[in-house]
PDB file of C-alpha atoms in Angstrom:
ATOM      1  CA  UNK Q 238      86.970  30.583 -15.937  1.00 70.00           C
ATOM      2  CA  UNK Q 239      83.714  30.924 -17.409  1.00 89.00           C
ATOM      3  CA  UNK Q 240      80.319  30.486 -15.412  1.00 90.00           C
ATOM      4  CA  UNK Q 241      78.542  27.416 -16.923  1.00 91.00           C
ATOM      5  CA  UNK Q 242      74.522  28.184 -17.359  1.00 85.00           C
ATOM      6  CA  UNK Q 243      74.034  24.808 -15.480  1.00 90.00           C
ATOM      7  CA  UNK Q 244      75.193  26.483 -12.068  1.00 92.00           C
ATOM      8  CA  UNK Q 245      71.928  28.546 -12.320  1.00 93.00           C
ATOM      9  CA  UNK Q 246      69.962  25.072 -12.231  1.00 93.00           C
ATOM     10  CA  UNK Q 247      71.849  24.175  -9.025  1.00 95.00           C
ATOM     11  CA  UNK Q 248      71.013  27.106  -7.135  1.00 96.00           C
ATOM     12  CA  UNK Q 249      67.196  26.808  -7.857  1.00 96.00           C
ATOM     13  CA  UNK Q 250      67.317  23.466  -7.240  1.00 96.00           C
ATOM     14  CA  UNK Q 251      68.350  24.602  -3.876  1.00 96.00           C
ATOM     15  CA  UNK Q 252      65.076  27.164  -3.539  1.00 97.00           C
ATOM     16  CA  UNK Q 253      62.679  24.508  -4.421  1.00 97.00           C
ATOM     17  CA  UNK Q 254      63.934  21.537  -2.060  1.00 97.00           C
ATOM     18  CA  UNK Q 255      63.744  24.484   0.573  1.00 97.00           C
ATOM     19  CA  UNK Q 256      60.257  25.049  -0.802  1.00 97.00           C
ATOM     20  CA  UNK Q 257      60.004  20.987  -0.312  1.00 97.00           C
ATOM     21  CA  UNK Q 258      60.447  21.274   3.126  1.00 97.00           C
ATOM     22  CA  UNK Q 259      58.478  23.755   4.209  1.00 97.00           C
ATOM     23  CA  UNK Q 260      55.440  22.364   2.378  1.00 97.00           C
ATOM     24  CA  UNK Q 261      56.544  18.999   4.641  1.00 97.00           C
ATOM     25  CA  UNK Q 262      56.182  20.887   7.599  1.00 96.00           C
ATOM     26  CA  UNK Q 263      52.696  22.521   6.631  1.00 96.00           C
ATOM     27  CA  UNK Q 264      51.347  18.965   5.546  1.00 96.00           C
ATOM     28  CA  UNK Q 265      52.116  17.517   9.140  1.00 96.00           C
ATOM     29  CA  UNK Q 266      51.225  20.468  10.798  1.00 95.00           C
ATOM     30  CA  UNK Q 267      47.932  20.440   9.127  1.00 94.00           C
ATOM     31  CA  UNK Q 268      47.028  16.501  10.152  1.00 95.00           C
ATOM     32  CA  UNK Q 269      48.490  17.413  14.006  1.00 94.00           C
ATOM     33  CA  UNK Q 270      48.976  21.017  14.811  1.00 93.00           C
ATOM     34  CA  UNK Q 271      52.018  21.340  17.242  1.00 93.00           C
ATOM     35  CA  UNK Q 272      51.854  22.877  20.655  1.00 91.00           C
ATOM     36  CA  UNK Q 273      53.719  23.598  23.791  1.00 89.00           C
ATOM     37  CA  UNK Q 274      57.257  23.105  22.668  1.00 92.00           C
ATOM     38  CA  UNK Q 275      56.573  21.337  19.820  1.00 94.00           C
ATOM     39  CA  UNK Q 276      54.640  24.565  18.430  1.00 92.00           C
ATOM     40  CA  UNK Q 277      58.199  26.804  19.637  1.00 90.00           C
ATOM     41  CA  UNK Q 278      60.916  24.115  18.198  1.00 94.00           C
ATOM     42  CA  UNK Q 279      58.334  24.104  14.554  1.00 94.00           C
ATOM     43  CA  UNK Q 280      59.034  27.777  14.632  1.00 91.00           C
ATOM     44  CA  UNK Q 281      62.423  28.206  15.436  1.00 93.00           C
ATOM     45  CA  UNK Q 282      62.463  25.367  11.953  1.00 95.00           C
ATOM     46  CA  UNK Q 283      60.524  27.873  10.479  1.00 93.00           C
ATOM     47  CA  UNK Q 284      62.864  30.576  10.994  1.00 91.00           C
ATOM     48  CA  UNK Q 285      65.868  28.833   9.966  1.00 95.00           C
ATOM     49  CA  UNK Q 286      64.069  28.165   6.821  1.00 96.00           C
ATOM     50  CA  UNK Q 287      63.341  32.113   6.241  1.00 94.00           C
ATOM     51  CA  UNK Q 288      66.856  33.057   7.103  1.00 94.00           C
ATOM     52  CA  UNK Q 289      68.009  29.925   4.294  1.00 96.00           C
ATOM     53  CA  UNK Q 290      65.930  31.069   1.777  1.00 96.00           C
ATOM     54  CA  UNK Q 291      66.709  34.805   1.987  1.00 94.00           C
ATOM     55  CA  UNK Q 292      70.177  33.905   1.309  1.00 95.00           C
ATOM     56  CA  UNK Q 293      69.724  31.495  -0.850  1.00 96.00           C
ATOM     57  CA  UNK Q 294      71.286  33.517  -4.006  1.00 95.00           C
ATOM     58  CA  UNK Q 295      73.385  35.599  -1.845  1.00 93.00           C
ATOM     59  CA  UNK Q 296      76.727  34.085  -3.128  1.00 93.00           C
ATOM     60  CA  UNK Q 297      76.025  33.276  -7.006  1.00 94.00           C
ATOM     61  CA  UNK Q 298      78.663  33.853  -9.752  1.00 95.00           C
ATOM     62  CA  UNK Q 299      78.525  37.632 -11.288  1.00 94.00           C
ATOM     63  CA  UNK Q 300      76.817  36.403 -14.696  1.00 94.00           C
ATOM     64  CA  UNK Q 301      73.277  35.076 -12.175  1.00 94.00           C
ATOM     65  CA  UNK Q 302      73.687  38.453  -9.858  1.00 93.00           C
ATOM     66  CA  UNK Q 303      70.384  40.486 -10.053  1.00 88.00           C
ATOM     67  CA  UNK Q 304      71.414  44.009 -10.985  1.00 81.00           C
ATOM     68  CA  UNK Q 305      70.543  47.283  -9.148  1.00 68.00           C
ATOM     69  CA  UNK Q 306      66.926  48.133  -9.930  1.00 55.00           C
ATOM     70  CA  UNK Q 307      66.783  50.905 -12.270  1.00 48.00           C
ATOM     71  CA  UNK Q 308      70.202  49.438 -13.638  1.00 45.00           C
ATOM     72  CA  UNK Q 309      68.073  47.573 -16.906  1.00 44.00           C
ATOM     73  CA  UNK Q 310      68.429  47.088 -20.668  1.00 42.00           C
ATOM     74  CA  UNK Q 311      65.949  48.161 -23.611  1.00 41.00           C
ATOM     75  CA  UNK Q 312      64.174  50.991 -24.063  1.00 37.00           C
ATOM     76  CA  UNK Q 313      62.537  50.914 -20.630  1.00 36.00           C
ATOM     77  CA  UNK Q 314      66.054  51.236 -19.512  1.00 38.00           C
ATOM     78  CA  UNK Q 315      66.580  54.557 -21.046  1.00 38.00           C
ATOM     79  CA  UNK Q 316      63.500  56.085 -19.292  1.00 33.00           C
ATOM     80  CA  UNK Q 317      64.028  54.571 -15.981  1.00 35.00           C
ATOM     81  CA  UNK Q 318      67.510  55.583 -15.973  1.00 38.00           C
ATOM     82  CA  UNK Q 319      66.776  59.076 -17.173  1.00 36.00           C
ATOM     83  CA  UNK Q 320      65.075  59.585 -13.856  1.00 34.00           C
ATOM     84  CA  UNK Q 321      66.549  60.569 -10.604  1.00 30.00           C
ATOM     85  CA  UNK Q 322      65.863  59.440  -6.963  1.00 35.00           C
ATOM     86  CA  UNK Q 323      65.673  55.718  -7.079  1.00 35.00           C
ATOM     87  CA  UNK Q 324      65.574  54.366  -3.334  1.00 38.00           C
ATOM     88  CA  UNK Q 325      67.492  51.295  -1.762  1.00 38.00           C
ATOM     89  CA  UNK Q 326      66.101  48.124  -2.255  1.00 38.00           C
ATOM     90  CA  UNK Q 327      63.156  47.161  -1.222  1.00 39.00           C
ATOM     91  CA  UNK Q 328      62.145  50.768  -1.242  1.00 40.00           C
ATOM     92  CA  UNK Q 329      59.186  51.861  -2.533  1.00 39.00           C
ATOM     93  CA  UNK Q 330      59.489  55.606  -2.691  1.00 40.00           C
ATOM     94  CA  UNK Q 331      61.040  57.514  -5.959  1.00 41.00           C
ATOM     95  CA  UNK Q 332      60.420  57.596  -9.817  1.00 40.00           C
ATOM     96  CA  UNK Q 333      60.103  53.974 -10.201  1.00 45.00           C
ATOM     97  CA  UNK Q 334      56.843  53.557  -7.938  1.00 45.00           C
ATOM     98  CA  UNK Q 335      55.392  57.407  -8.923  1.00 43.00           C
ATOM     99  CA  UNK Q 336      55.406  56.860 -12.786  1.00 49.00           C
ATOM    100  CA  UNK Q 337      53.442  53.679 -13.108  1.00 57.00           C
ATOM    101  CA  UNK Q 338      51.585  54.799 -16.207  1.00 64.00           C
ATOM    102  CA  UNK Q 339      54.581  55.722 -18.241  1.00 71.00           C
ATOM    103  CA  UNK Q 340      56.715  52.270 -17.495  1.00 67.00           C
ATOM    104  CA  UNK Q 341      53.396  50.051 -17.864  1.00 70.00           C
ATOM    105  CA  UNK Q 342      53.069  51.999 -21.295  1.00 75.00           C
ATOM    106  CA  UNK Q 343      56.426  51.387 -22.692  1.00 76.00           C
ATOM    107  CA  UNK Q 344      56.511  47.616 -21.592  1.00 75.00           C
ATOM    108  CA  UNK Q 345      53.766  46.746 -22.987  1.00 74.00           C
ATOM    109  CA  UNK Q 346      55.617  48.231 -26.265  1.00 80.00           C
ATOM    110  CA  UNK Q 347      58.415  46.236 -25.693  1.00 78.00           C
ATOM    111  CA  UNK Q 348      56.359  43.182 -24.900  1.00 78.00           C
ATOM    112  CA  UNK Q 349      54.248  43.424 -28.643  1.00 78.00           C
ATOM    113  CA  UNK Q 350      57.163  44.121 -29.828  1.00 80.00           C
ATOM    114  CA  UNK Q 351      59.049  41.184 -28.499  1.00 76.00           C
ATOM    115  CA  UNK Q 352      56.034  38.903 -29.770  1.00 77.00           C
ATOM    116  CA  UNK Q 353      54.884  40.126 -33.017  1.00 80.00           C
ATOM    117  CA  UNK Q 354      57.983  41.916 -35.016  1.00 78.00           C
ATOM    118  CA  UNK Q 355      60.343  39.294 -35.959  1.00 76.00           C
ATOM    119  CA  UNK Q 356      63.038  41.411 -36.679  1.00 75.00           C
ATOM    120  CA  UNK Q 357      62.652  42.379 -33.102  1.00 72.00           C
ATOM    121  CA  UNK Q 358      66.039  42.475 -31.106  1.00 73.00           C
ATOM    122  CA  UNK Q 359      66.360  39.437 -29.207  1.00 74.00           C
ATOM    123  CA  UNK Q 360      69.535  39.690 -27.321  1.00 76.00           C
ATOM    124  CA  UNK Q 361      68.161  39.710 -24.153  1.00 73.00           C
ATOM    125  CA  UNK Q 362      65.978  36.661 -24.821  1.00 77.00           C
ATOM    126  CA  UNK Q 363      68.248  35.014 -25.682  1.00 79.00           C
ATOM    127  CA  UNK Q 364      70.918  35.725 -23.165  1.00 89.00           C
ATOM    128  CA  UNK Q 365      70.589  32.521 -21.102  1.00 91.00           C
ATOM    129  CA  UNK Q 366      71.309  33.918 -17.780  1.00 93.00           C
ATOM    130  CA  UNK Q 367      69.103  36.708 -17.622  1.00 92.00           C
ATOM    131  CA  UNK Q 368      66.497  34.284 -18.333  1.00 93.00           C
ATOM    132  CA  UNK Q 369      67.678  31.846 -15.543  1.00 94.00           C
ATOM    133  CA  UNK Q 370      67.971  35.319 -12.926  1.00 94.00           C
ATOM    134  CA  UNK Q 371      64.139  36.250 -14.145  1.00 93.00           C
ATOM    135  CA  UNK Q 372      63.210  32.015 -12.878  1.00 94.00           C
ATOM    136  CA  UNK Q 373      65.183  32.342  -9.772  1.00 96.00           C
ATOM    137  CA  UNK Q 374      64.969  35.353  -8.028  1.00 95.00           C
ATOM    138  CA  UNK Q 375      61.221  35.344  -8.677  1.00 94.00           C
ATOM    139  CA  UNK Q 376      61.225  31.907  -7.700  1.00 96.00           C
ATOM    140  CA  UNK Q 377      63.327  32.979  -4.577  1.00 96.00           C
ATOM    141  CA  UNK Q 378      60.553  35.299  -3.739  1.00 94.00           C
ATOM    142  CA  UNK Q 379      57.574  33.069  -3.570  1.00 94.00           C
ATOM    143  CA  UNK Q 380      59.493  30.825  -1.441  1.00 96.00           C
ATOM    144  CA  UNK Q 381      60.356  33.325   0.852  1.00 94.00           C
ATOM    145  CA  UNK Q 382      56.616  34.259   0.507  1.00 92.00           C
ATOM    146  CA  UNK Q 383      55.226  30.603   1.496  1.00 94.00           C
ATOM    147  CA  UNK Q 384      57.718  30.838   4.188  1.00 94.00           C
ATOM    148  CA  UNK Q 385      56.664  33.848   5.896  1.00 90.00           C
ATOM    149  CA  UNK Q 386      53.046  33.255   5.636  1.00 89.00           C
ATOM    150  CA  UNK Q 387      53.209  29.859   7.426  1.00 93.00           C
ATOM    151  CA  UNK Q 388      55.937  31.693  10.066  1.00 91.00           C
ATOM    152  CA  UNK Q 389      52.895  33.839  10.893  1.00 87.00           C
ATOM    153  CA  UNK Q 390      50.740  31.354  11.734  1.00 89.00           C
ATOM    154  CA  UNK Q 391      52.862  29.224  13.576  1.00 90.00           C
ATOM    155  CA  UNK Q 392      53.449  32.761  15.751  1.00 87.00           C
ATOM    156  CA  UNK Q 393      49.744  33.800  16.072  1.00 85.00           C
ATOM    157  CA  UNK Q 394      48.622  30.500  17.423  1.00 87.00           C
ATOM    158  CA  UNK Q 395      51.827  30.751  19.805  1.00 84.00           C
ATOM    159  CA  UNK Q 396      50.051  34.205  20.838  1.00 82.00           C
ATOM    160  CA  UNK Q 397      46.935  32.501  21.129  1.00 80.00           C
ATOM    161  CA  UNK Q 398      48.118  29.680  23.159  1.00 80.00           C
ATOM    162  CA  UNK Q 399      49.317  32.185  25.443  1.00 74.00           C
ATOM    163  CA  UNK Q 400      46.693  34.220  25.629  1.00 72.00           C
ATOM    164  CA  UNK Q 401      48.968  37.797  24.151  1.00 66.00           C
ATOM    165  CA  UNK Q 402      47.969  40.604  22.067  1.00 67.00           C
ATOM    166  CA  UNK Q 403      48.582  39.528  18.681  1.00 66.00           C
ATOM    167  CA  UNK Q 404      48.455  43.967  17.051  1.00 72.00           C
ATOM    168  CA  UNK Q 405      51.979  43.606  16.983  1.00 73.00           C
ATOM    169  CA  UNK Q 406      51.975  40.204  15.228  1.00 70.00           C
ATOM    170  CA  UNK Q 407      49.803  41.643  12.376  1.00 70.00           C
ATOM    171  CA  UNK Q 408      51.387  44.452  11.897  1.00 71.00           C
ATOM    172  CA  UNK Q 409      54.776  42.766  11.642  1.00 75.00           C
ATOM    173  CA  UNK Q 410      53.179  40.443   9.377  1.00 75.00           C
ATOM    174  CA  UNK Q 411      52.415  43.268   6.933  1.00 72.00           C
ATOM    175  CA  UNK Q 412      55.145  44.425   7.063  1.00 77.00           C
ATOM    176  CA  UNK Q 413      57.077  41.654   5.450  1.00 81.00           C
ATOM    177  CA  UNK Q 414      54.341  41.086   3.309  1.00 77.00           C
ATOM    178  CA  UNK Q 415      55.078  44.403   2.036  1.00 76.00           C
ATOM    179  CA  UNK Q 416      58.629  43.891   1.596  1.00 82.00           C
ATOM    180  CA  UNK Q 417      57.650  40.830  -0.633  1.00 84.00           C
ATOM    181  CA  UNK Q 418      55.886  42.966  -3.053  1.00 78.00           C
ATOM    182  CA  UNK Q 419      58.910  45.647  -3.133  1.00 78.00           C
ATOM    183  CA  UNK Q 420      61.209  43.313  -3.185  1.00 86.00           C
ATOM    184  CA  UNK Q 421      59.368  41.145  -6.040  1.00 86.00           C
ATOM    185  CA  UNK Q 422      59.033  44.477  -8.633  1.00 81.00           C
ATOM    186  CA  UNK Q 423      62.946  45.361  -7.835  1.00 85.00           C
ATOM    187  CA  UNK Q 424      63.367  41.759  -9.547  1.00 88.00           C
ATOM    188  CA  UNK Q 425      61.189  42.550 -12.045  1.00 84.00           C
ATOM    189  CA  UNK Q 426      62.352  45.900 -12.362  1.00 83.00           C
ATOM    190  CA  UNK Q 427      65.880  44.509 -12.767  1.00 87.00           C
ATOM    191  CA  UNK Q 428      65.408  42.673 -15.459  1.00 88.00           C
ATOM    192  CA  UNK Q 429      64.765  42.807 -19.108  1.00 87.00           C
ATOM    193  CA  UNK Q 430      60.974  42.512 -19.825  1.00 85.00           C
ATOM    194  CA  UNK Q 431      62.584  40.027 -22.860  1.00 86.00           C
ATOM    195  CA  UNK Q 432      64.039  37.656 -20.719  1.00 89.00           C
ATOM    196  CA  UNK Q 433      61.056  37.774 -18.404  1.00 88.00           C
ATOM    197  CA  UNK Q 434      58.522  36.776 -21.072  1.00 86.00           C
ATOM    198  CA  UNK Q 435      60.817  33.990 -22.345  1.00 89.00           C
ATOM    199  CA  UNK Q 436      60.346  32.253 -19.072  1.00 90.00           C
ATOM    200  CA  UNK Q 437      56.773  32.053 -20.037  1.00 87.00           C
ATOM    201  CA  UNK Q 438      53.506  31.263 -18.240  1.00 87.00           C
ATOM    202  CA  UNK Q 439      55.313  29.534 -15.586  1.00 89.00           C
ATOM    203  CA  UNK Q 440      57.080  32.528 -14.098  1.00 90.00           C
ATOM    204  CA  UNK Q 441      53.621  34.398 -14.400  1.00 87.00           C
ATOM    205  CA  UNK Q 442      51.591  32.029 -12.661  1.00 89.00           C
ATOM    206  CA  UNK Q 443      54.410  32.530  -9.508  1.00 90.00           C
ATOM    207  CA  UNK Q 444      53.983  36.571  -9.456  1.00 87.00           C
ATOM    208  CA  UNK Q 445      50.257  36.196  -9.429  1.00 86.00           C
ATOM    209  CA  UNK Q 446      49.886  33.601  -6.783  1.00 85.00           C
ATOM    210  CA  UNK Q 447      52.151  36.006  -4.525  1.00 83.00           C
ATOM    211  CA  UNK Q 448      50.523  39.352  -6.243  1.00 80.00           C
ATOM    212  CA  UNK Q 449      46.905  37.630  -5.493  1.00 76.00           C
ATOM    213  CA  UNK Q 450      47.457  36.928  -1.637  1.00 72.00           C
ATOM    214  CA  UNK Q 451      49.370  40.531  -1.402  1.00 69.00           C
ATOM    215  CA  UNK Q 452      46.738  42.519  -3.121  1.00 68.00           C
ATOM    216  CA  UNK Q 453      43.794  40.527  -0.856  1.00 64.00           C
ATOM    217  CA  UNK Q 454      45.609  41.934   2.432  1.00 63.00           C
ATOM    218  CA  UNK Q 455      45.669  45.154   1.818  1.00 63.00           C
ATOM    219  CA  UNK Q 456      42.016  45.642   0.394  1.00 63.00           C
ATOM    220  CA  UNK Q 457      41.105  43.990   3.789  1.00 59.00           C
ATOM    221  CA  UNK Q 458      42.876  46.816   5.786  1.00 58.00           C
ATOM    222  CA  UNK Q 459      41.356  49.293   6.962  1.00 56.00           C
ATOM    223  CA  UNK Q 460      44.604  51.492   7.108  1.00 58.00           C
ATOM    224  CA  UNK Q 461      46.962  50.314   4.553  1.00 57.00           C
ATOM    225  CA  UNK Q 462      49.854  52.615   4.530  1.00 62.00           C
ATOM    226  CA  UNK Q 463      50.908  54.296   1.142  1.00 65.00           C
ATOM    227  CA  UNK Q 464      53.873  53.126   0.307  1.00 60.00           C
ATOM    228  CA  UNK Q 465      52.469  49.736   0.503  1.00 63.00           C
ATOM    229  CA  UNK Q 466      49.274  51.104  -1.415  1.00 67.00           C
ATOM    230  CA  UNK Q 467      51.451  52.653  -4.116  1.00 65.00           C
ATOM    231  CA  UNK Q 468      53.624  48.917  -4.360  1.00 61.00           C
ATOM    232  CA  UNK Q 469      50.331  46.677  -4.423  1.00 68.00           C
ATOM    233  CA  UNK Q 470      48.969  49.374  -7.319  1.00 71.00           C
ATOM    234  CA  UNK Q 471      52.344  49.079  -9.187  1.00 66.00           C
ATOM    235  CA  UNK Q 472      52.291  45.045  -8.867  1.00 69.00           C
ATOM    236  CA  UNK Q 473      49.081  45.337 -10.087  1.00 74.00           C
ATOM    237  CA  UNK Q 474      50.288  47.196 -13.422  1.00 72.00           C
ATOM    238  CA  UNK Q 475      53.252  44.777 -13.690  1.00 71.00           C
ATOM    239  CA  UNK Q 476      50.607  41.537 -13.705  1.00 78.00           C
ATOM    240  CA  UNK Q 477      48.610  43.471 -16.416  1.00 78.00           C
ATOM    241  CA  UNK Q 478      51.891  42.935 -18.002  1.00 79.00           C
ATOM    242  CA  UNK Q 479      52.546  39.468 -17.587  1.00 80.00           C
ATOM    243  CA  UNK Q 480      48.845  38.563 -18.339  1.00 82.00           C
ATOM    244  CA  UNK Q 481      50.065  39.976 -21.701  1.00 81.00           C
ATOM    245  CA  UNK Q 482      53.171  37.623 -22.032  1.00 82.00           C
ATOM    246  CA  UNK Q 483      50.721  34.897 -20.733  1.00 83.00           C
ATOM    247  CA  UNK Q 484      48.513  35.390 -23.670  1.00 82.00           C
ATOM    248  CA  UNK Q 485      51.135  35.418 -26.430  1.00 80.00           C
ATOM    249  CA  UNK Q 486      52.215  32.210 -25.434  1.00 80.00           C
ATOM    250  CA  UNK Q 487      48.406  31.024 -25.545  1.00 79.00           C
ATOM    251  CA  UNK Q 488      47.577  32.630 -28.638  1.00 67.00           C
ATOM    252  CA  UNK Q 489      50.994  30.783 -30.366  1.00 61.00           C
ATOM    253  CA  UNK Q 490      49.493  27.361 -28.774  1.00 61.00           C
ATOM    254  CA  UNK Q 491      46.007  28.039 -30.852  1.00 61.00           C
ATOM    255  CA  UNK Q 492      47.728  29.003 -33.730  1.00 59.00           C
ATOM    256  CA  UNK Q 493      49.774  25.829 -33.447  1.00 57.00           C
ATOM    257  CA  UNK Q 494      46.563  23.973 -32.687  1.00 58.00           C
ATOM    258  CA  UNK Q 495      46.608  20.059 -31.674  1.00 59.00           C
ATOM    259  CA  UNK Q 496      48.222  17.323 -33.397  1.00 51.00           C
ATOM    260  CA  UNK Q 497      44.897  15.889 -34.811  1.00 56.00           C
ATOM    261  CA  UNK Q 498      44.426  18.806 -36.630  1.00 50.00           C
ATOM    262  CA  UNK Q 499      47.335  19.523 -37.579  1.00 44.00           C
ATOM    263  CA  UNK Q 500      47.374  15.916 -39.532  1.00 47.00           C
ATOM    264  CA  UNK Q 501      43.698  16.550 -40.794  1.00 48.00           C
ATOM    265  CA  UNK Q 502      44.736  19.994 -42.973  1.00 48.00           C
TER     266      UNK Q 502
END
């Protein structure tokens, strides 16, 4: 039978009561930090929760599966696809991270397009479950991304408790927060730039907080390695991007202007 759009509401229902109970944890761990064994059973929580929310949208109906990146619609489509050499996921090696100019340049087309041409093509915004993928795979991410950061903590004061080297720990920790950012701009990547802006400020506002942190850590390090240098620089392009989406919508609320004076003209 058909997949019903509200199916997509369940399963991000499911991300954000995961999200709910990690920000539990973090609130009581905040008023009474845990140690001893109640630091090591908080963790092993804390890892359950990572492994839940990384396969949280491992099992949805075809019509919400995220496609291969580089497999896209529109016109951006046609020159990703025309290039050769796209890596697994969560790789960040290939055309897709080495021609950041030329993608930025045609989204943005796409985007003014999308916004000010009303004869615009509007399939994809209107396609109701590439909308509801762009909301819960990015959604997915900065859940995953709250997740790991407070897993990190929990670890290095376990290393400090016990007195250990905590190199490895950091450089673990970057790691995954560099798997984050590729995995984040294979979502966006993967799908249409349409049915990303139609999800509006909201979706914006969760790239950036995770884009923010990300792009923090690595101008702290001393030696950030390059294919995490060449992912923060793309995510960077990709939020120049979504600040544009972001000010469509704000522009259209001015425009619109407030009730009062709407009834005043």
């Amino acid at each position: 039978g058909k997949t019903a759009i509200v199916s997509g509401l369940n399963y991000c229902s499911r991300i954000f009561a995961l999200l709910g109970e990690i920000l539990v944890r973090i609130r009581v761990d905040k008023r009474s930090p845990p140690q001893g064994p109640f630091l090591t059973a908080r963790l092993e929580e804390v890892k359950s929760l990572h492994a839940r929310i990384i396969g949280a949208l491992a099992h949805t109906p075809p019509p919400l599966r995220l496609k291969p990146a580089g497999v896209r619609h529109g016109a951006v489509a046609s020159m990703l696809q025309a290039q050769r050499g796209y890596g697994p996921v969560g790789s960040t090696t290939g055309p897709m991270f080495a021609s950041n100019s030329a993608f930025a340049q045609q989204t943005f087309a796409e985007v003014r397009d999308f916004f000010d041409n009303p004869n615009a093509n509007r399939e994809n915004a209107s396609n109701h479950f590439l909308v509801m993928q762009g909301n819960l795979y990015v959604t997915q991410q900065l859940v995953r991304f709250v997740i790991e950061q407070y897993r990190d903590e929990l670890m290095t004061s376990m290393r400090h408790s016990l007195g250990g080297d905590i190199k490895e720990l950091e450089n673990n920790s970057a790691e995954d927060r560099e798997a984050v950012a590729s995995d984040l701009l294979n979502v966006l990547h993967s799908i249409p730039i349409q049915s990303i802006a139609t999800n509006g400020p909201s979706l914006v506002h969760k790239v950036r907080f995770v884009a923010s942190t990300l792009l923090d850590a690595v101008r702290k390090a001393e030696e950030a390695p390059a294919s995490a240098a060449r992912a923060h620089a793309y995510l960077w392009d990709f939020l120049s991007i979504l600040s544009e989406i972001e000010r469509n919508y704000i522009l259209d609320d001015e425009k619109d202007g407030p009730p009062d004076a709407v009834m005043s003209n």
